[in-house]
Coordinates of C-alpha atoms and ligand atoms in Angstrom, one line a residue:
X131 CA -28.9 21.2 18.6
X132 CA -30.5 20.7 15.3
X133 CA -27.9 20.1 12.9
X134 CA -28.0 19.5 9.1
X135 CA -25.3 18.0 7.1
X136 CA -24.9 17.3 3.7
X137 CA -21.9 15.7 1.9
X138 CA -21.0 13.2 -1.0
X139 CA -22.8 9.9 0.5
X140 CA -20.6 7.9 -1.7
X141 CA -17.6 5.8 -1.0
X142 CA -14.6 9.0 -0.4
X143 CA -13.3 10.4 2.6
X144 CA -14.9 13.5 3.6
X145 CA -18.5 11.4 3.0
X146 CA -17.3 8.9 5.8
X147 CA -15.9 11.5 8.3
X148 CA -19.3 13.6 7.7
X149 CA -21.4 9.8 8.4
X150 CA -19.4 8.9 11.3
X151 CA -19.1 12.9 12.7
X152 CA -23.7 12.6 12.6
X153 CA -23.5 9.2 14.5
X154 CA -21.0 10.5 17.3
X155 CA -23.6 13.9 17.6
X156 CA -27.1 11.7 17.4
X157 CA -24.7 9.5 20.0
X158 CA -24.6 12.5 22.6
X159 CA -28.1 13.6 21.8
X160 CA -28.0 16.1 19.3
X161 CA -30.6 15.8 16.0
X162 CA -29.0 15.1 12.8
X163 CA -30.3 15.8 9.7
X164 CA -28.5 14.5 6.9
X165 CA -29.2 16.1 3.5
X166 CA -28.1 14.2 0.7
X167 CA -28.8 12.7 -2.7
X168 CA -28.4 9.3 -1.3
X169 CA -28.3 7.4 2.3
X170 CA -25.3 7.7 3.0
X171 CA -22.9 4.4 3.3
X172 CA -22.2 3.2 6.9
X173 CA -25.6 4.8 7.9
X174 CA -28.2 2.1 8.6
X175 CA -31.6 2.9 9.2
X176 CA -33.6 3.4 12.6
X177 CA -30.6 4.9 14.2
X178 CA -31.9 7.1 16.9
X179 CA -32.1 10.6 16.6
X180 CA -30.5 10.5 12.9
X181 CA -32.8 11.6 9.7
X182 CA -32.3 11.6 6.2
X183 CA -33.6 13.8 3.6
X184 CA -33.2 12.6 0.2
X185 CA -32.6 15.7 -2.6
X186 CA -34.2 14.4 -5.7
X187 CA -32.8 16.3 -8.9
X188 CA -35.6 16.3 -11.6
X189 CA -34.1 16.3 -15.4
X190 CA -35.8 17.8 -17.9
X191 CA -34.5 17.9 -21.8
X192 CA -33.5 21.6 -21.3
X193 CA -31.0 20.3 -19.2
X194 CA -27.7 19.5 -20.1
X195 CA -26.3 19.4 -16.7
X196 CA -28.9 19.0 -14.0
X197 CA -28.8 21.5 -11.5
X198 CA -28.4 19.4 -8.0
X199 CA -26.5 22.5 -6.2
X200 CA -30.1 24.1 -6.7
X201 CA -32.1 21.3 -5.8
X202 CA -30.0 20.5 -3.0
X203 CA -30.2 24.2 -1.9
X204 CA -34.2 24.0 -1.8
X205 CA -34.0 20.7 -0.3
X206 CA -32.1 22.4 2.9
X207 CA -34.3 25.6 3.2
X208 CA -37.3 23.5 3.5
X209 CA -35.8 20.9 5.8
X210 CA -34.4 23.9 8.0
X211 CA -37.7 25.3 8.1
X212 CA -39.4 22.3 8.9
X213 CA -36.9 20.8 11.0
X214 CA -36.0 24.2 13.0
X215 CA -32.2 23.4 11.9
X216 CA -29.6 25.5 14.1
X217 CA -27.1 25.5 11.5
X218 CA -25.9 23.7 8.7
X219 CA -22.8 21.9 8.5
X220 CA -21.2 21.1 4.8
X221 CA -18.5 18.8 4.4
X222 CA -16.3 19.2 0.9
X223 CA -16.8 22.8 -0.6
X224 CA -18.3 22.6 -4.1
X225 CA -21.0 22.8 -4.2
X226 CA -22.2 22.2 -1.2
X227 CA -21.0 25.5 0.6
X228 CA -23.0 27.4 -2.5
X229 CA -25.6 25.3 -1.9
X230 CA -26.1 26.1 2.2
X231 CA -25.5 30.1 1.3
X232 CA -28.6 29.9 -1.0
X233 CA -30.5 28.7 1.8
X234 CA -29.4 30.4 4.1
X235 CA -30.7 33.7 1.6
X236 CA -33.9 31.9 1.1
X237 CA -34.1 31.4 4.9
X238 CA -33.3 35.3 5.8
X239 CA -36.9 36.8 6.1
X240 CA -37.2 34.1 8.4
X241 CA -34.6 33.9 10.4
X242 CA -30.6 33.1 10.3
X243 CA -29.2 30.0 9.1
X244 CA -25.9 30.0 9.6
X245 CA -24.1 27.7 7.9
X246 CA -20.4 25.6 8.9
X247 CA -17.8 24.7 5.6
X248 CA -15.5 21.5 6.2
X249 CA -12.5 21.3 4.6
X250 CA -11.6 17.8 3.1
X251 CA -8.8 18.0 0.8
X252 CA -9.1 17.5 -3.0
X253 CA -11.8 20.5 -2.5
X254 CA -9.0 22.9 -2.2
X255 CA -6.0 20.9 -3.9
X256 CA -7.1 19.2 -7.0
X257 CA -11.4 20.7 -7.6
X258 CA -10.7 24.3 -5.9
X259 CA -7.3 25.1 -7.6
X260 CA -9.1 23.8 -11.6
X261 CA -9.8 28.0 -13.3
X262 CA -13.5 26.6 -13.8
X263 CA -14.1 26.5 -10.1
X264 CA -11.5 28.4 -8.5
X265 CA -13.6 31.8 -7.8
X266 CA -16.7 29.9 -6.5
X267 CA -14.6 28.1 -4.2
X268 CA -12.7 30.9 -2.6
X269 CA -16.6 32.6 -2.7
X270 CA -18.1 29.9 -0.8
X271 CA -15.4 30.0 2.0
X272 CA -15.6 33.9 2.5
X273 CA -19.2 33.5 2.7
X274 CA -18.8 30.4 5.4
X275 CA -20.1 31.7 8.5
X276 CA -17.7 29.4 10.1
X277 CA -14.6 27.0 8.1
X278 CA -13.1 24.1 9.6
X279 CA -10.1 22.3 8.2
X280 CA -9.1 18.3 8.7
X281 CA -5.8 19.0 9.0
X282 CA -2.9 22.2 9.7
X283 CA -1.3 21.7 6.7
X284 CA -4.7 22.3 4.5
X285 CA -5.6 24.9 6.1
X286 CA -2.4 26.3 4.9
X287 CA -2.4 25.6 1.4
X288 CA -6.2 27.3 1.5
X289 CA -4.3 30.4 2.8
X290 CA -1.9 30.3 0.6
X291 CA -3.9 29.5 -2.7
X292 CA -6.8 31.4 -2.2
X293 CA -5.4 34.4 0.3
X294 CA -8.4 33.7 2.5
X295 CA -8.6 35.8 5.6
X296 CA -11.3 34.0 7.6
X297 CA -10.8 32.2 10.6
X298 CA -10.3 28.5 9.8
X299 CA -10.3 26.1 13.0
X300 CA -8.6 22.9 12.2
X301 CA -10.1 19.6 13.9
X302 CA -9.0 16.9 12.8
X303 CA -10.5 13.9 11.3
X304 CA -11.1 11.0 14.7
X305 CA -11.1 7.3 15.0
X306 CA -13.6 5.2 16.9
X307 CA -11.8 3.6 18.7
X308 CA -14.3 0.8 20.1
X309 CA -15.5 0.2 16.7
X310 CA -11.4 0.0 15.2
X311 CA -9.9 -2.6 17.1
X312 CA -7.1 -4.6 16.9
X313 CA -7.3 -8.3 16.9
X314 CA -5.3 -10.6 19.1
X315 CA -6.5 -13.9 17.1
X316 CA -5.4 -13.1 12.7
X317 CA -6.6 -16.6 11.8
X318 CA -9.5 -14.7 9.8
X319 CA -6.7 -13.7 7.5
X320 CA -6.2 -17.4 6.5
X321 CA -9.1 -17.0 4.0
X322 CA -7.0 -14.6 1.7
X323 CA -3.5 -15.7 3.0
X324 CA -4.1 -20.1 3.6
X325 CA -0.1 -20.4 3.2
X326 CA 0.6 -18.0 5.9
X327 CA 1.5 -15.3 4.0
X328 CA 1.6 -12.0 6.0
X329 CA -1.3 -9.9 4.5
X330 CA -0.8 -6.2 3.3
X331 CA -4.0 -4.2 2.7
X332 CA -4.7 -1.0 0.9
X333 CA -8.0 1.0 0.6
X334 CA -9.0 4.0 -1.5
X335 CA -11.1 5.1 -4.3
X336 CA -8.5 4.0 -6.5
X337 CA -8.1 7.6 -8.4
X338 CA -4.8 8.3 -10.0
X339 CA -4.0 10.7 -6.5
X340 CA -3.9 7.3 -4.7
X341 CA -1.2 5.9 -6.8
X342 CA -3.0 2.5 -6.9
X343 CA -0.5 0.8 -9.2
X344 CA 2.6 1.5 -6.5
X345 CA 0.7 -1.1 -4.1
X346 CA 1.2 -3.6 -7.0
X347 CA 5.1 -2.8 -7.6
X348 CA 6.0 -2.7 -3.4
X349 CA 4.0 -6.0 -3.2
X350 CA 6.0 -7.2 -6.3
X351 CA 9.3 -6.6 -4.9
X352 CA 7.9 -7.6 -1.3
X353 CA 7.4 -10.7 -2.1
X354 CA 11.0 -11.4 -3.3
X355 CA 11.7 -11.3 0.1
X356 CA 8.9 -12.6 2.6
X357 CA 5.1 -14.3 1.5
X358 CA 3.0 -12.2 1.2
X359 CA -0.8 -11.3 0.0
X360 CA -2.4 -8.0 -0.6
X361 CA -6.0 -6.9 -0.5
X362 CA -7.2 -4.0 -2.4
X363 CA -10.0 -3.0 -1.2
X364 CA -12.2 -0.3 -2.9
X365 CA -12.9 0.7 -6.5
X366 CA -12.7 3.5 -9.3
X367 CA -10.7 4.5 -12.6
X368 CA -7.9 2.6 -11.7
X369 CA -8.8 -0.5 -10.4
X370 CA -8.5 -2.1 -14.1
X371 CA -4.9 -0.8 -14.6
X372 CA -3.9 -2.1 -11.0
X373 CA -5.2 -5.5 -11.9
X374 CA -3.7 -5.8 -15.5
X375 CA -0.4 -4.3 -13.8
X376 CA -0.8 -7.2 -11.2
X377 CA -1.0 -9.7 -14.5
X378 CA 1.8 -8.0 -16.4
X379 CA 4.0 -7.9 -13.2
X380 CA 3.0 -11.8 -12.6
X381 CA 1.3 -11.9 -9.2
X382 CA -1.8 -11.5 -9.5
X383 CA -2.0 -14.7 -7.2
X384 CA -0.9 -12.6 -4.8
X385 CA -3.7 -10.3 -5.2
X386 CA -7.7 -9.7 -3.7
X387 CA -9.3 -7.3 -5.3
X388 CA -12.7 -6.6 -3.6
X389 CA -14.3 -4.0 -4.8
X390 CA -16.0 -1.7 -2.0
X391 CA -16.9 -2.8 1.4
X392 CA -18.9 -1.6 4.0
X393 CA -17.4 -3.0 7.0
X394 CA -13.9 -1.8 7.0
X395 CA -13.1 -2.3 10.8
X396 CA -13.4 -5.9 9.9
X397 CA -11.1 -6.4 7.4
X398 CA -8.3 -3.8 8.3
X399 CA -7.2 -5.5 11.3
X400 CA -6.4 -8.6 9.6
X401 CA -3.8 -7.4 8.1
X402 CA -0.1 -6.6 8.9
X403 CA 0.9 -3.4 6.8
X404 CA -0.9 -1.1 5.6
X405 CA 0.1 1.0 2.3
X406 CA -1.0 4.5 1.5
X407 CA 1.4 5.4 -1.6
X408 CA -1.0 8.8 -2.3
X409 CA 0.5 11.3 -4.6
X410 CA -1.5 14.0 -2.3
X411 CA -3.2 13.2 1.3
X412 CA -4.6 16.2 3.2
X413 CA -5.0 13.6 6.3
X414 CA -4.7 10.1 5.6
X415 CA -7.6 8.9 7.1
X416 CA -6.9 4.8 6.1
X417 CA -3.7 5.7 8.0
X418 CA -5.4 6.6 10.9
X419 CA -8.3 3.5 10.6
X420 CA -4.6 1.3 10.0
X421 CA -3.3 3.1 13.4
X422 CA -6.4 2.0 15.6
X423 CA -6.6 -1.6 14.2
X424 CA -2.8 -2.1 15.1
X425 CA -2.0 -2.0 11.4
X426 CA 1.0 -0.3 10.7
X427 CA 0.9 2.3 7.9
X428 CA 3.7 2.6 5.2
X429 CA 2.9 6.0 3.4
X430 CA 4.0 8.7 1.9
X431 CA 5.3 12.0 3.1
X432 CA 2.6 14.3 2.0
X433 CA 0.7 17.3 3.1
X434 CA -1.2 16.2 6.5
X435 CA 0.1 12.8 6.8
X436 CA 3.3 14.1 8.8
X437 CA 0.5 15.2 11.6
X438 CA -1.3 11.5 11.5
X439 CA 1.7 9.5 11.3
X440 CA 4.9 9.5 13.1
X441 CA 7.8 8.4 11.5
X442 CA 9.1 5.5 12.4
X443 CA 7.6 5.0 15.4
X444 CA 4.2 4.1 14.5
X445 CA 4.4 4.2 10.5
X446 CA 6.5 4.9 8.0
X447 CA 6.7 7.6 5.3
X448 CA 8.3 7.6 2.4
X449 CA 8.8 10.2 -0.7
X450 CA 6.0 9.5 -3.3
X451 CA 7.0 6.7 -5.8
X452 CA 9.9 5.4 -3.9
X453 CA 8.6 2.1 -4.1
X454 CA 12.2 0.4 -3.2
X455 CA 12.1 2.4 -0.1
X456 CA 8.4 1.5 0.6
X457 CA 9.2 -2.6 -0.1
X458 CA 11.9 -2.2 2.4
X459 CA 9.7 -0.8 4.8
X460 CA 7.3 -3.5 4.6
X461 CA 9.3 -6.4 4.2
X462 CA 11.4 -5.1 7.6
X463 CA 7.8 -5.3 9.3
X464 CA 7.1 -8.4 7.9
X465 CA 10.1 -10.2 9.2
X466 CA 10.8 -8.4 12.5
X467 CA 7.9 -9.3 14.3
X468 CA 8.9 -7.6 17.3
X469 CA 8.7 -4.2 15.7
X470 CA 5.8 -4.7 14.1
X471 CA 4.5 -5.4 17.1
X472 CA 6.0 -2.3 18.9
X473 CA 4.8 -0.1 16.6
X474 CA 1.4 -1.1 15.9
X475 CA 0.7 -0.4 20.0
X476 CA 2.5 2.7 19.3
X477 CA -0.1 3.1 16.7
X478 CA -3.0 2.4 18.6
X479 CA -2.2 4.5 21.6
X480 CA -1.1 7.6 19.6
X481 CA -5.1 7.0 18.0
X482 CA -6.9 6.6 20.9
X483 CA -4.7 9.7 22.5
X484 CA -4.9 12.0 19.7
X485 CA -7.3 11.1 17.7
X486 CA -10.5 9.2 19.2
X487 CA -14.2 10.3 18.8
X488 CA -14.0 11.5 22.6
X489 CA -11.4 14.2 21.9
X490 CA -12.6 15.2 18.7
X491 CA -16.0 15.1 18.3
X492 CA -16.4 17.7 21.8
X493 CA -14.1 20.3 19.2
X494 CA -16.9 20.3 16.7
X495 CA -19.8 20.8 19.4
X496 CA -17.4 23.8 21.1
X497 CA -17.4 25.2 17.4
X498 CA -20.8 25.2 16.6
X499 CA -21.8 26.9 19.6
X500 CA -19.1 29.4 18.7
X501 CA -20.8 30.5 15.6
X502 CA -24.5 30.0 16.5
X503 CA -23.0 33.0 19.5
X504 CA -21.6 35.0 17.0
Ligands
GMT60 O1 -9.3 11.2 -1.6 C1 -10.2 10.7 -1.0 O2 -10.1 9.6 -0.4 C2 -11.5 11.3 -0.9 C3 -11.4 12.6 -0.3 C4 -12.8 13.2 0.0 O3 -12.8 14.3 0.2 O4 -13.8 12.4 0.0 O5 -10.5 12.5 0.9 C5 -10.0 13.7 1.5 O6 -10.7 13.7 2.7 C6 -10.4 12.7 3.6 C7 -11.3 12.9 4.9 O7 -11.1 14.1 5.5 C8 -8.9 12.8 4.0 O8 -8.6 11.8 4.9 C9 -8.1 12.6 2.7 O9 -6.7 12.7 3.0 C10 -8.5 13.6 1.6 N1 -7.9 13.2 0.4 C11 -7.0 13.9 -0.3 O10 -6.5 14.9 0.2 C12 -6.4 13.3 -1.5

């Protein structure tokens, strides 16, 4: 097939699932298009079989707001026209759903375009359910010719907030598993941790949902216990606040900050624990990169994270802001190293079982030739 995607090419979720969900189809031969205002991160060029169309968004004075849903919009008709694009496949609603309806209009006196609406999360939870886009979001789902959640328990909240009476399949987010690897040999950790200190990671975007500060206060009462060193990876608003939190709370030694990075199956597997404190996870997709690197997640209970993580068998979940209960957590794992052994291969086989490209990716393929039959 000829497939077009579009998503936010930036450091988020839904941008990596959509990057990694273009490499597994260019991987089994399809032609991906990807549609975006930047290259997307984690796609290196000269891959075979993978394109990218840049959508430049002229500003002119008249402007307030430039109008990228528009530009982005002509930027698919053409490449669907030129490309011969089977469908189009949009990960996070707004705007891109609006954007692939438009061309799919422009297209219609050509031929159909059908296009294919992922569901990411913060889409529906925290942009869909704000007044100002509320009706445009529940519009660009009705007008999805197909709708595809990342997890059951978002596809329930989009019932339930917006009434929607589609059909929404849910497939869940995937893991490669050959790239995510655990590592028998941790010496690499030594560069962040040269005492020996068991190293606890976290990763996000570091927006108030993730509840970036609670990593600081678990490590902080952590380390009362056991050595320990955290890395934050990532960045955004709260990055500043985590680090003067770190200073106020006196361990910033025990501390990396750094920033974003690319190559996140390297670094996750060095640690011990991973911590996911989110106030709101519609998947919990660092749980599941944690889970095939042999990491052990300590999370919250939260909307789709019950369906990634089992608890206590290969995580941990705990109610949001509980940060004794989450310290206990991880200073159990960091002193019985039996468990933390035990439940990190639990991790890793429920990924590979459950989760891997091979079981996944095959969903999407079956879907898409479902609504190119309808
Ligand atoms: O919150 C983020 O990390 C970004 C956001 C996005 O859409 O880019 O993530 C959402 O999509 C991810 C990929 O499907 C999910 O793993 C995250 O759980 C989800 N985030 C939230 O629901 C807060």
């Amino acid at each position: 097939m000829n497939i077009g995607i579009t998503c936010y090419p930036t450091y988020g979720g839904s941008g990596i699932v959509a990057t990694e969900l273009g490499l597994e189809l260019a991987n089994r031969g399809h032609e991906v298009h990807f549609i975006t205002y930047a290259n997307p991160i984690r796609l290196d060029p000269g891959i075979p079989r993978i394109h990218y169309h840049e959508v430049e968004v002229s500003n002119y004075p008249l402007f307030q707001y430039p109008p990228y849903c528009l530009a982005l919009a002509s930027r698919m008709m053409e490449v669907a026209d030129a490309y011969s694009l089977d469908l189009l496949h949009v990960h996070y609603a707004i705007p891109h759903s609006i954007a692939a309806m438009l061309a799919q209009q422009m297209m219609q006196p050509i031929r159909k375009l059908p296009f294919i609406t992922t569901l990411h999360g913060t889409d529906i939870t925290l942009v869909g359910v704000d007044p100002s886009y509320f009706p445009i979001t529940k519009f660009s789902i009705e007008k999805s010719d197909g709708v595809t959640s990342i997890s059951a328990d978002l596809k329930r909240e989009t019932v339930n907030v917006f009434g929607i009476a589609n059909e929404i399949r849910v497939i869940p987010n995937f893991i490669n598993c050959d790239l995510y690897q655990p590592l028998r040999d941790k010496s690499g950790a030594q560069i962040y941790a040269p005492g020996g200190e068991k190293l606890l990671i976290h990763l996000s975007n570091f927006r108030p949902v993730k509840r970036t500060l609670d990593c600081i206060r678990v490590l902080a009462e952590v380390i009362k216990h056991v050595p320990a060193h955290l890395l934050m990876v990532g960045d955004g608003p709260d990055r500043g606040p985590a680090e003067h939190l770190a200073r106020e709370l006196k361990v910033s030694s025990h501390v990396s900050f750094l920033g974003k990075q690319n190559h996140v199956e390297r670094l996750m597997p060095l640690a011990d624990a991973a911590l996911m404190p989110s106030e709101m996870e519609s998947f919990g997709l660092v749980a599941l990169e944690a889970m095939a690197c042999g990491v052990v997640p300590v999370a919250t209970c939260v909307g789709g994270v019950p369906e990634v993580i089992r608890d206590q068998e290969n995580g941990y979940m705990e109610a949001v802001g509980d940060i004794a209960a989450m310290a206990r957590r991880v200073v159990s794992l960091l002193t019985d190293d039996d468990l933390r052994k035990r439940m990190a291969v639990a991790g890793r086989a429920h990924a590979e079982a459950t989760f891997s490209t091979e079981k996944i990716i095959p969903q999407y393929e079956q879907y898409y030739r479902d609504v190119l039959a309808r």
